[in-house]
Short mmCIF file of C-alpha atoms and ligand atoms in Angstrom, two decimals:
data_model
loop_
_atom_site.label_atom_id
_atom_site.label_comp_id
_atom_site.label_asym_id
_atom_site.label_seq_id
_atom_site.Cartn_x
_atom_site.Cartn_y
_atom_site.Cartn_z
CA MET A 173 78.53 93.30 74.94
CA ARG A 174 79.58 91.28 71.90
CA THR A 175 82.91 89.66 71.05
CA GLN A 176 84.24 86.94 68.80
CA VAL A 177 85.88 84.69 71.41
CA GLY A 178 84.77 84.75 75.05
CA ILE A 179 87.50 83.37 77.30
CA ILE A 180 86.91 82.19 80.87
CA GLY A 181 90.01 82.27 83.13
CA GLY A 182 92.95 84.66 83.33
CA GLY A 183 95.74 82.17 84.00
CA PRO A 184 98.52 81.59 81.45
CA SER A 185 96.25 79.68 79.00
CA GLY A 186 93.53 82.32 78.77
CA LEU A 187 95.91 85.27 78.66
CA LEU A 188 98.14 83.70 76.03
CA LEU A 189 95.21 82.84 73.77
CA SER A 190 93.65 86.30 74.05
CA GLN A 191 96.99 87.98 73.32
CA LEU A 192 97.71 85.76 70.28
CA LEU A 193 94.23 86.25 68.82
CA HIS A 194 94.26 90.00 69.43
CA LEU A 195 97.52 90.33 67.47
CA ARG A 196 95.79 88.69 64.50
CA GLY A 197 92.77 90.99 64.69
CA ILE A 198 90.39 88.58 66.46
CA GLU A 199 88.42 90.11 69.32
CA THR A 200 88.32 88.52 72.75
CA VAL A 201 86.91 89.30 76.17
CA LEU A 202 88.49 87.50 79.11
CA LEU A 203 86.62 86.94 82.38
CA GLU A 204 88.70 86.19 85.49
CA LYS A 205 87.12 85.31 88.81
CA HIS A 206 89.88 86.78 91.00
CA SER A 207 91.81 90.03 91.21
CA ARG A 208 95.05 90.41 89.27
CA ASP A 209 97.06 90.48 92.53
CA TYR A 210 95.53 87.18 93.58
CA VAL A 211 96.37 85.52 90.25
CA LEU A 212 99.94 86.85 90.42
CA GLY A 213 100.32 85.64 94.00
CA ARG A 214 100.05 81.98 92.99
CA ILE A 215 103.44 80.25 92.87
CA ARG A 216 103.36 77.41 90.38
CA ALA A 217 105.30 76.31 87.30
CA GLY A 218 108.85 77.29 86.53
CA VAL A 219 110.15 75.05 83.74
CA LEU A 220 109.18 76.02 80.20
CA GLU A 221 109.78 73.94 77.14
CA HIS A 222 110.84 75.23 73.75
CA GLY A 223 107.29 75.20 72.31
CA PHE A 224 106.00 77.39 75.14
CA ALA A 225 108.84 79.87 74.67
CA GLU A 226 108.05 80.00 70.94
CA LEU A 227 104.42 80.88 71.66
CA MET A 228 105.55 83.64 74.05
CA ARG A 229 107.68 85.03 71.20
CA GLU A 230 104.78 84.86 68.77
CA ALA A 231 102.63 86.65 71.35
CA GLN A 232 105.31 89.38 71.57
CA VAL A 233 105.76 88.88 75.30
CA ALA A 234 109.11 87.13 75.39
CA GLU A 235 111.43 90.06 75.97
CA ARG A 236 111.84 89.67 79.75
CA MET A 237 111.78 85.87 79.52
CA GLU A 238 114.73 86.02 77.09
CA ARG A 239 116.58 88.42 79.39
CA GLU A 240 115.87 86.94 82.82
CA GLY A 241 114.93 83.31 82.08
CA GLN A 242 117.69 80.77 82.56
CA VAL A 243 118.43 78.24 79.86
CA HIS A 244 118.94 74.80 81.43
CA GLU A 245 120.73 72.16 79.44
CA GLY A 246 120.40 69.42 82.03
CA PHE A 247 119.18 68.37 85.46
CA PHE A 248 120.23 65.91 88.15
CA ILE A 249 118.68 62.77 89.55
CA ALA A 250 119.89 62.22 93.13
CA HIS A 251 119.73 58.73 94.63
CA ASP A 252 121.71 56.65 97.12
CA GLY A 253 123.80 59.63 98.20
CA VAL A 254 124.99 60.54 94.69
CA ARG A 255 123.83 62.70 91.75
CA ASP A 256 123.62 61.67 88.09
CA ARG A 257 123.28 64.39 85.47
CA VAL A 258 120.77 64.07 82.64
CA ASP A 259 122.41 66.01 79.82
CA LEU A 260 119.33 67.27 77.96
CA HIS A 261 121.42 69.14 75.40
CA ALA A 262 123.53 66.15 74.39
CA LEU A 263 120.67 63.65 74.54
CA THR A 264 118.30 65.69 72.36
CA GLY A 265 120.71 67.07 69.79
CA GLY A 266 120.93 70.56 71.30
CA LYS A 267 117.58 71.20 73.02
CA SER A 268 117.05 72.73 76.46
CA VAL A 269 114.36 74.18 78.76
CA ILE A 270 113.92 77.69 80.17
CA VAL A 271 113.49 78.32 83.88
CA TYR A 272 111.17 81.33 84.21
CA GLY A 273 108.40 81.54 86.80
CA GLN A 274 104.74 81.21 85.88
CA THR A 275 104.13 84.33 87.99
CA GLU A 276 106.55 86.31 85.82
CA LEU A 277 105.15 85.16 82.49
CA THR A 278 101.61 85.82 83.71
CA ARG A 279 102.68 89.34 84.68
CA ASP A 280 104.24 89.82 81.22
CA LEU A 281 101.00 88.67 79.59
CA TYR A 282 98.85 91.00 81.72
CA GLU A 283 101.09 93.94 80.86
CA ALA A 284 100.92 93.10 77.15
CA ARG A 285 97.12 92.89 77.36
CA ASP A 286 97.08 96.33 79.01
CA ARG A 287 99.32 97.81 76.29
CA LEU A 288 97.03 96.55 73.51
CA GLY A 289 93.88 97.60 75.35
CA GLY A 290 92.77 93.97 75.73
CA ARG A 291 89.46 93.47 77.51
CA VAL A 292 90.25 91.58 80.73
CA ILE A 293 87.55 91.71 83.38
CA HIS A 294 88.67 90.78 86.90
CA ASN A 295 86.52 89.80 89.88
CA ALA A 296 83.86 88.43 87.52
CA GLU A 297 81.51 86.36 89.68
CA ASP A 298 79.13 83.57 88.70
CA VAL A 299 80.53 83.31 85.19
CA THR A 300 78.23 80.94 83.29
CA PRO A 301 78.35 79.73 79.69
CA HIS A 302 74.95 79.40 77.95
CA ASP A 303 73.71 77.79 74.73
CA ILE A 304 77.12 76.27 73.99
CA ALA A 305 75.53 73.62 71.79
CA THR A 306 74.11 76.32 69.49
CA GLN A 307 75.65 78.74 66.98
CA ARG A 308 75.02 81.63 69.40
CA PRO A 309 76.62 80.92 72.76
CA TYR A 310 76.85 83.62 75.42
CA LEU A 311 78.33 84.22 78.84
CA THR A 312 76.74 85.82 81.85
CA TYR A 313 78.54 87.11 84.94
CA ARG A 314 78.23 89.56 87.79
CA LEU A 315 80.47 92.46 88.80
CA GLY A 316 79.38 93.34 92.30
CA ARG A 317 75.61 93.75 92.00
CA GLN A 318 75.68 94.40 88.27
CA ALA A 319 74.79 91.53 85.97
CA ALA A 320 76.25 91.44 82.45
CA ARG A 321 76.11 89.35 79.28
CA ILE A 322 78.64 88.73 76.51
CA ASP A 323 77.47 87.28 73.20
CA CYS A 324 80.22 85.47 71.32
CA ASP A 325 80.99 83.12 68.45
CA PHE A 326 82.95 80.73 70.65
CA VAL A 327 83.57 80.17 74.35
CA VAL A 328 86.99 78.97 75.49
CA GLY A 329 87.26 77.48 78.97
CA CYS A 330 90.73 78.25 80.39
CA ASP A 331 89.48 78.30 83.97
CA GLY A 332 91.60 75.59 85.52
CA PHE A 333 90.68 72.35 87.23
CA HIS A 334 87.97 73.85 89.49
CA GLY A 335 86.45 76.08 86.81
CA VAL A 336 82.93 76.24 85.50
CA SER A 337 83.55 75.43 81.81
CA ARG A 338 84.08 71.70 82.04
CA GLN A 339 81.09 71.42 84.36
CA SER A 340 78.87 73.08 81.78
CA ILE A 341 79.31 70.13 79.40
CA PRO A 342 76.46 67.63 79.97
CA PRO A 343 77.97 64.72 81.96
CA GLU A 344 76.75 62.14 79.45
CA HIS A 345 79.02 63.75 76.84
CA LEU A 346 82.13 63.72 79.03
CA GLN A 347 84.42 60.86 79.97
CA VAL A 348 86.82 61.37 82.86
CA PHE A 349 90.09 59.49 83.43
CA GLU A 350 91.69 60.01 86.80
CA ARG A 351 94.37 58.80 89.15
CA THR A 352 95.14 60.21 92.58
CA TYR A 353 98.35 59.63 94.50
CA PRO A 354 98.61 59.05 98.25
CA PHE A 355 100.84 62.12 98.83
CA GLY A 356 101.36 65.78 97.99
CA TRP A 357 104.25 68.19 97.53
CA LEU A 358 105.05 70.64 100.31
CA GLY A 359 106.71 73.57 98.53
CA VAL A 360 108.74 76.42 99.98
CA LEU A 361 109.85 79.55 98.16
CA SER A 362 112.78 81.36 99.77
CA ARG A 363 114.88 84.36 98.86
CA THR A 364 118.15 82.45 98.90
CA PRO A 365 120.61 81.45 96.16
CA PRO A 366 119.58 78.02 94.79
CA VAL A 367 121.70 75.13 96.00
CA SER A 368 122.31 74.01 92.42
CA PRO A 369 122.22 75.92 89.12
CA GLU A 370 120.29 72.95 87.66
CA LEU A 371 117.25 71.19 89.14
CA ILE A 372 117.83 68.18 91.38
CA TYR A 373 115.11 65.49 91.46
CA ALA A 374 115.85 63.30 94.48
CA THR A 375 114.50 59.88 95.34
CA HIS A 376 115.09 58.70 98.90
CA GLU A 377 113.65 56.13 101.30
CA ARG A 378 112.02 59.00 103.24
CA GLY A 379 110.37 60.27 100.04
CA PHE A 380 110.87 62.42 96.97
CA ALA A 381 112.45 65.90 97.05
CA LEU A 382 113.06 68.55 94.40
CA CYS A 383 115.50 71.46 94.43
CA SER A 384 114.20 73.94 91.88
CA LEU A 385 114.58 77.67 91.39
CA ARG A 386 112.97 80.73 89.91
CA SER A 387 116.09 82.91 89.55
CA SER A 388 119.64 83.20 90.88
CA THR A 389 118.26 84.64 94.13
CA LEU A 390 115.01 82.71 94.50
CA SER A 391 114.90 79.02 95.43
CA ARG A 392 111.90 76.70 95.16
CA TYR A 393 112.16 73.48 97.16
CA TYR A 394 109.67 70.62 97.52
CA ILE A 395 109.33 67.47 99.61
CA GLN A 396 106.85 64.64 99.28
CA VAL A 397 104.48 64.61 102.30
CA PRO A 398 101.44 62.50 103.25
CA LEU A 399 98.10 64.00 102.24
CA SER A 400 97.13 64.27 105.90
CA ASP A 401 99.91 66.84 106.55
CA THR A 402 99.14 70.55 106.81
CA VAL A 403 101.33 73.56 106.03
CA GLU A 404 101.02 74.72 109.64
CA ALA A 405 102.51 71.45 110.86
CA TRP A 406 105.80 72.24 109.10
CA SER A 407 108.04 74.98 110.45
CA ASP A 408 110.71 76.28 108.04
CA GLU A 409 113.35 74.61 110.17
CA GLU A 410 111.64 71.21 110.02
CA PHE A 411 111.13 71.57 106.28
CA PHE A 412 114.79 72.24 105.53
CA GLN A 413 115.92 69.52 107.93
CA GLU A 414 113.74 66.99 106.10
CA LEU A 415 114.81 68.29 102.68
CA ARG A 416 118.50 67.99 103.56
CA CYS A 417 117.95 64.45 104.83
CA ARG A 418 116.72 63.39 101.37
CA LEU A 419 119.67 64.91 99.45
CA PRO A 420 123.26 63.75 98.95
CA GLU A 421 125.51 65.03 101.74
CA ASP A 422 127.48 67.51 99.63
CA VAL A 423 124.24 69.12 98.41
CA ALA A 424 122.75 69.25 101.91
CA ARG A 425 125.90 70.87 103.26
CA ALA A 426 126.04 73.49 100.51
CA MET A 427 122.40 74.55 100.91
CA ILE A 428 121.82 78.10 102.13
CA ILE A 429 118.51 78.34 103.92
CA GLY A 430 116.33 81.32 104.69
CA PRO A 431 112.77 82.07 105.81
CA SER A 432 109.99 80.89 103.51
CA ILE A 433 108.16 83.63 101.62
CA GLU A 434 105.53 81.13 100.43
CA LYS A 435 104.67 77.67 101.65
CA SER A 436 101.91 75.43 100.30
CA ILE A 437 100.89 71.81 99.77
CA ALA A 438 99.81 70.62 96.33
CA PRO A 439 98.08 67.23 96.14
CA LEU A 440 99.19 65.13 93.16
CA ARG A 441 96.62 64.07 90.60
CA SER A 442 96.45 62.85 87.02
CA PHE A 443 93.21 63.81 85.25
CA VAL A 444 91.90 64.00 81.68
CA ALA A 445 88.39 64.94 80.52
CA GLU A 446 87.40 63.87 77.01
CA PRO A 447 86.44 65.34 74.62
CA MET A 448 87.96 68.80 74.99
CA SER A 449 85.14 70.47 73.11
CA PHE A 450 81.36 70.47 73.08
CA GLY A 451 79.43 72.48 70.51
CA ARG A 452 81.00 75.94 70.56
CA LEU A 453 82.81 75.46 73.88
CA PHE A 454 86.51 74.52 73.82
CA LEU A 455 88.53 73.54 76.89
CA ALA A 456 92.24 74.29 77.22
CA GLY A 457 94.90 73.75 79.90
CA ASP A 458 94.08 72.66 83.44
CA ALA A 459 90.35 72.98 82.69
CA ALA A 460 90.65 69.72 80.73
CA HIS A 461 93.64 67.92 82.22
CA ILE A 462 96.13 68.03 85.05
CA VAL A 463 99.29 66.11 85.85
CA PRO A 464 101.45 65.67 88.92
CA PRO A 465 104.18 68.36 88.73
CA THR A 466 106.95 65.76 88.41
CA GLY A 467 108.34 66.30 84.93
CA ALA A 468 107.01 69.88 84.58
CA ARG A 469 104.33 69.09 81.99
CA GLY A 470 101.24 71.00 83.24
CA LEU A 471 101.81 74.45 81.85
CA ASN A 472 103.66 73.07 78.86
CA THR A 473 100.71 70.86 77.92
CA ALA A 474 98.40 73.87 78.32
CA ALA A 475 100.62 75.64 75.78
CA SER A 476 100.13 72.93 73.16
CA ASP A 477 96.33 73.20 73.59
CA ILE A 478 96.61 76.95 73.02
CA TYR A 479 98.77 76.38 69.95
CA TYR A 480 96.17 74.04 68.36
CA LEU A 481 93.20 76.20 69.31
CA TYR A 482 94.84 79.44 68.19
CA HIS A 483 95.59 77.98 64.76
CA ALA A 484 92.12 76.45 64.51
CA LEU A 485 90.50 79.82 65.29
CA LEU A 486 92.79 81.58 62.79
CA ASP A 487 91.71 79.08 60.14
CA HIS A 488 88.06 79.73 60.99
CA TYR A 489 88.26 83.52 60.92
CA LEU A 490 90.88 84.09 58.22
CA ASN A 491 90.26 81.17 55.85
CA GLY A 492 86.71 80.03 56.60
CA ASP A 493 88.12 76.58 57.32
CA ASP A 494 86.60 74.74 60.33
CA ARG A 495 88.59 71.52 60.14
CA GLY A 496 90.97 72.71 62.89
CA LEU A 497 88.09 73.41 65.28
CA GLU A 498 86.39 70.11 64.44
CA GLY A 499 89.64 68.18 65.04
CA TYR A 500 90.84 70.25 68.01
CA SER A 501 89.91 67.80 70.75
CA GLN A 502 91.43 64.79 69.05
CA ARG A 503 94.62 66.62 68.13
CA ALA A 504 95.11 68.18 71.56
CA LEU A 505 94.35 64.92 73.39
CA ALA A 506 96.97 62.99 71.43
CA ARG A 507 99.66 65.22 72.96
CA VAL A 508 97.91 65.56 76.34
CA TRP A 509 98.10 61.79 76.84
CA LYS A 510 101.81 61.73 76.08
CA GLY A 511 102.29 64.35 78.79
CA GLN A 512 100.13 62.25 81.13
CA ARG A 513 102.21 59.15 80.47
CA PHE A 514 105.49 60.96 81.09
CA SER A 515 104.32 62.68 84.31
CA TRP A 516 102.89 59.44 85.66
CA TRP A 517 106.10 57.58 84.81
CA MET A 518 108.37 60.14 86.51
CA THR A 519 106.09 60.21 89.55
CA MET A 520 106.11 56.41 89.84
CA LEU A 521 109.89 56.34 89.39
CA LEU A 522 110.88 58.87 92.04
CA HIS A 523 108.30 58.83 94.85
CA ARG A 524 107.92 56.55 97.85
CA PHE A 525 104.60 54.69 97.69
CA PRO A 526 103.54 53.67 101.21
CA ASP A 527 101.63 50.60 100.00
CA ASN A 528 104.28 49.24 97.65
CA THR A 529 105.22 45.61 98.23
CA PRO A 530 108.92 44.66 98.50
CA TYR A 531 108.61 43.30 94.95
CA GLU A 532 107.35 46.67 93.65
CA GLN A 533 110.11 48.47 95.55
CA ARG A 534 112.73 46.31 93.81
CA LEU A 535 111.13 46.98 90.44
CA GLN A 536 111.22 50.72 91.11
CA ARG A 537 114.94 50.57 91.99
CA THR A 538 115.60 48.49 88.89
CA GLU A 539 113.73 50.97 86.70
CA LEU A 540 116.01 53.75 87.96
CA ALA A 541 119.15 51.64 87.58
CA TYR A 542 118.14 50.76 84.04
CA LEU A 543 117.38 54.39 83.17
CA LEU A 544 120.73 55.62 84.42
CA SER A 545 122.64 52.87 82.62
CA SER A 546 120.97 53.18 79.21
CA GLN A 547 121.61 56.01 76.76
CA GLN A 548 118.40 55.03 74.92
CA ALA A 549 116.31 55.26 78.09
CA LEU A 550 117.92 58.59 79.03
CA ALA A 551 117.30 59.88 75.51
CA SER A 552 113.61 59.03 75.86
CA LEU A 553 113.45 60.86 79.22
CA ALA A 554 115.23 63.89 77.72
CA GLU A 555 113.01 63.93 74.61
CA ASN A 556 109.90 64.13 76.77
CA TYR A 557 111.36 66.61 79.28
CA VAL A 558 112.32 69.21 76.65
CA GLY A 559 108.88 68.73 75.09
CA LEU A 560 107.55 66.67 72.22
CA PRO A 561 106.87 68.61 69.03
CA PHE A 562 103.44 70.24 68.67
CA ALA A 563 102.97 69.09 65.09
C1 FAD B 900 103.16 73.25 92.77
C2 FAD B 900 102.99 73.25 91.27
C3 FAD B 900 104.12 73.22 90.46
C4 FAD B 900 103.98 73.21 89.06
N1 FAD B 900 105.12 73.18 88.28
C5 FAD B 900 104.99 73.16 86.92
C6 FAD B 900 106.16 73.20 86.06
O1 FAD B 900 107.32 73.30 86.50
N2 FAD B 900 105.95 73.17 84.71
C7 FAD B 900 104.70 73.10 84.17
O2 FAD B 900 104.58 73.05 82.93
N3 FAD B 900 103.59 73.10 84.96
C8 FAD B 900 103.68 73.13 86.31
N4 FAD B 900 102.55 73.19 87.10
C9 FAD B 900 101.23 73.21 86.47
C10 FAD B 900 100.83 74.63 86.01
O3 FAD B 900 100.93 75.53 87.06
C11 FAD B 900 99.39 74.60 85.44
O4 FAD B 900 99.33 73.58 84.48
C12 FAD B 900 99.00 75.96 84.81
O5 FAD B 900 98.72 76.91 85.81
C13 FAD B 900 97.77 75.82 83.91
O6 FAD B 900 97.38 77.07 83.43
P1 FAD B 900 95.85 77.39 83.09
O7 FAD B 900 95.82 78.80 82.62
O8 FAD B 900 95.32 76.32 82.20
O9 FAD B 900 95.07 77.24 84.46
P2 FAD B 900 95.20 78.11 85.79
O10 FAD B 900 96.59 78.61 85.95
O11 FAD B 900 94.62 77.29 86.88
O12 FAD B 900 94.28 79.37 85.51
C14 FAD B 900 92.88 79.29 85.53
C15 FAD B 900 92.31 80.67 85.84
O13 FAD B 900 90.89 80.61 85.77
C16 FAD B 900 90.33 81.32 86.86
N5 FAD B 900 89.00 80.76 87.13
C17 FAD B 900 88.66 79.61 87.76
N6 FAD B 900 87.34 79.44 87.81
C18 FAD B 900 86.81 80.53 87.19
C19 FAD B 900 85.47 80.96 86.94
N7 FAD B 900 84.42 80.20 87.33
N8 FAD B 900 85.27 82.11 86.30
C20 FAD B 900 86.33 82.88 85.88
N9 FAD B 900 87.62 82.53 86.12
C21 FAD B 900 87.85 81.37 86.76
C22 FAD B 900 91.32 81.08 88.00
O14 FAD B 900 91.22 82.08 89.00
C23 FAD B 900 92.65 81.14 87.25
O15 FAD B 900 93.20 82.43 87.21
C24 FAD B 900 102.67 73.22 88.49
C25 FAD B 900 101.53 73.26 89.31
C26 FAD B 900 101.68 73.29 90.69
C27 FAD B 900 100.43 73.34 91.55
#
């Protein structure tokens, strides 16, 4: 088989890129390791910034997001038994974010790919990029016992943190920057009305907590837990008891709880691999970088990669101009690092660090007090939260 752009990974990055390119007449084949049901069963991001929503519109997949997504003009920071509202709308001159689940937008993208007859191959095993340093790269994979090959002009690695694309770049050409955190987030999804129409980020001496949502009937709650904890060790009852403990009393009292329909632990990690391209292989999204979920940057940073790569590929195919592809890594990384800085900063601000000295604890409290007392500091938080411009 032959195509113009071979894409590895059928998460939001890969699907969005293939849909955008297809609409402009550029052929793609997308190889996904898992089944569609498996991909759609993963509960992840929920907060989309303006730039992401714009790309969904350009990809002609925004109809349900516009109808069912909730526009949020602010969120709360809970501390010391009270809540302070961060008014995103006022602080950014009218900007906001959209709450719409990653599962839903992935479903929308799959359906759009089906409608256009996009070539998406699920359950592709042993996907391997070859000859990426040459002008004629190709991909091999297996479907059951049948081996197959796709020749392409370019390979795009959208296969997440554990994917094969980044690993196919010779290690001497890759520099990795990484920070791990001594805790994870235990998340519970429950079919209950959310306790608050806007997200509540809570910092408490027992640890961080987040009250998030996916819709008016679906709540997503998180608590900071040690990395040694397991999902099995937490009953629903214990989870909600601990969550309530970390929230202001009025919030805890108002919370309606119900059985979890999904429960998982996500370790927190900051990671960047540079450069984001090698020869004719380009990395995008979690394949090249991940952030702790505090600040909701992961999927949104993936979207800016897709924006730069999509335009670079358009320039190549429609105008014969390769400057976008040559500068892709540098351009994408400039924004990636701003997302890294913001996610790291919010994580450091709101979590309990077991090894912090009393001095560091005081500094952390002072950082929060300063933030909440300064319009300039709040404006900086809001500017980053709604998303820095792509350009
Ligand atoms: C608990 C949690 C909460 C989050 N909340 C937010 C949030 O509110 N806002 C936000 O912006 N981000 C958030 N994120 C981050 C966000 O989910 C990711 O950044 C996003 O999924 C990245 O999309 P992607 O397509 O690049 O990678 P992925 O979604 O990881 O998709 C990669 C795809 O590649 C496939 N794949 C892997 N290896 C191979 C292979 N060898 N061959 C073929 N296919 C392969 C995988 O099966 C997968 O389908 C959150 C993450 C977590 C874990």
